[in-house]
Amino acid sequence: MPKDPKIRDVYKERHLVECFFNKVKNYRRLATRYDKLAFTFKSFLALAFIMVWLA
């Protein structure tokens, strides 16, 4: 981990984003883009984000 506080904050934020996307990958429907319509895909994406956020 770098000693510079600015870089350390960037790494912390990056780590949070990477962990979030790893949790979202558990939803196979999103990873494979199962839904054909963009509206349905975006709706499930929002639902998955909410489920990950509440978990």
Coordinates of C-alpha atoms in Angstrom, one line a residue:
M1 CA 0.0 0.0 0.0
P2 CA 1.4 3.4 -0.9
K3 CA 2.3 5.9 1.8
D4 CA 0.8 8.9 0.0
P5 CA -2.6 9.6 1.5
K6 CA -4.1 10.6 -1.9
I7 CA -3.1 7.4 -3.6
R8 CA -4.2 5.3 -0.6
D9 CA -7.7 6.8 -0.9
V10 CA -7.8 6.0 -4.6
Y11 CA -6.8 2.4 -3.8
K12 CA -9.6 2.1 -1.1
E13 CA -12.2 3.4 -3.6
R14 CA -11.0 1.1 -6.3
H15 CA -11.1 -1.9 -3.9
L16 CA -14.8 -1.0 -3.0
V17 CA -15.7 -0.9 -6.7
E18 CA -14.0 -4.2 -7.5
C19 CA -15.7 -5.9 -4.5
F20 CA -19.0 -4.6 -5.6
F21 CA -18.6 -5.9 -9.2
N22 CA -17.5 -9.3 -7.8
K23 CA -20.8 -9.4 -5.8
V24 CA -22.8 -8.5 -8.9
K25 CA -21.1 -11.2 -10.9
N26 CA -23.0 -13.7 -8.8
Y27 CA -26.1 -12.8 -10.7
R28 CA -25.7 -14.9 -13.8
R29 CA -28.5 -13.2 -15.5
L30 CA -26.5 -10.0 -15.6
A31 CA -23.2 -11.6 -16.5
T32 CA -24.6 -13.4 -19.6
R33 CA -27.0 -10.5 -20.5
Y34 CA -29.9 -13.0 -20.5
D35 CA -32.5 -10.3 -21.1
K36 CA -33.0 -9.2 -24.7
L37 CA -34.5 -5.8 -24.1
A38 CA -32.4 -3.0 -22.7
F39 CA -35.3 -1.9 -20.4
T40 CA -35.5 -5.3 -18.8
F41 CA -31.7 -5.6 -18.4
K42 CA -31.5 -2.1 -16.8
S43 CA -34.4 -3.0 -14.5
F44 CA -32.7 -6.2 -13.3
L45 CA -29.4 -4.3 -13.0
A46 CA -31.0 -1.8 -10.7
L47 CA -32.6 -4.6 -8.7
A48 CA -29.3 -6.5 -8.3
F49 CA -27.6 -3.3 -7.2
I50 CA -30.3 -2.8 -4.5
M51 CA -30.0 -6.4 -3.4
V52 CA -26.2 -6.1 -3.1
W53 CA -26.4 -2.8 -1.3
L54 CA -28.9 -4.2 1.3
A55 CA -26.9 -7.4 1.8

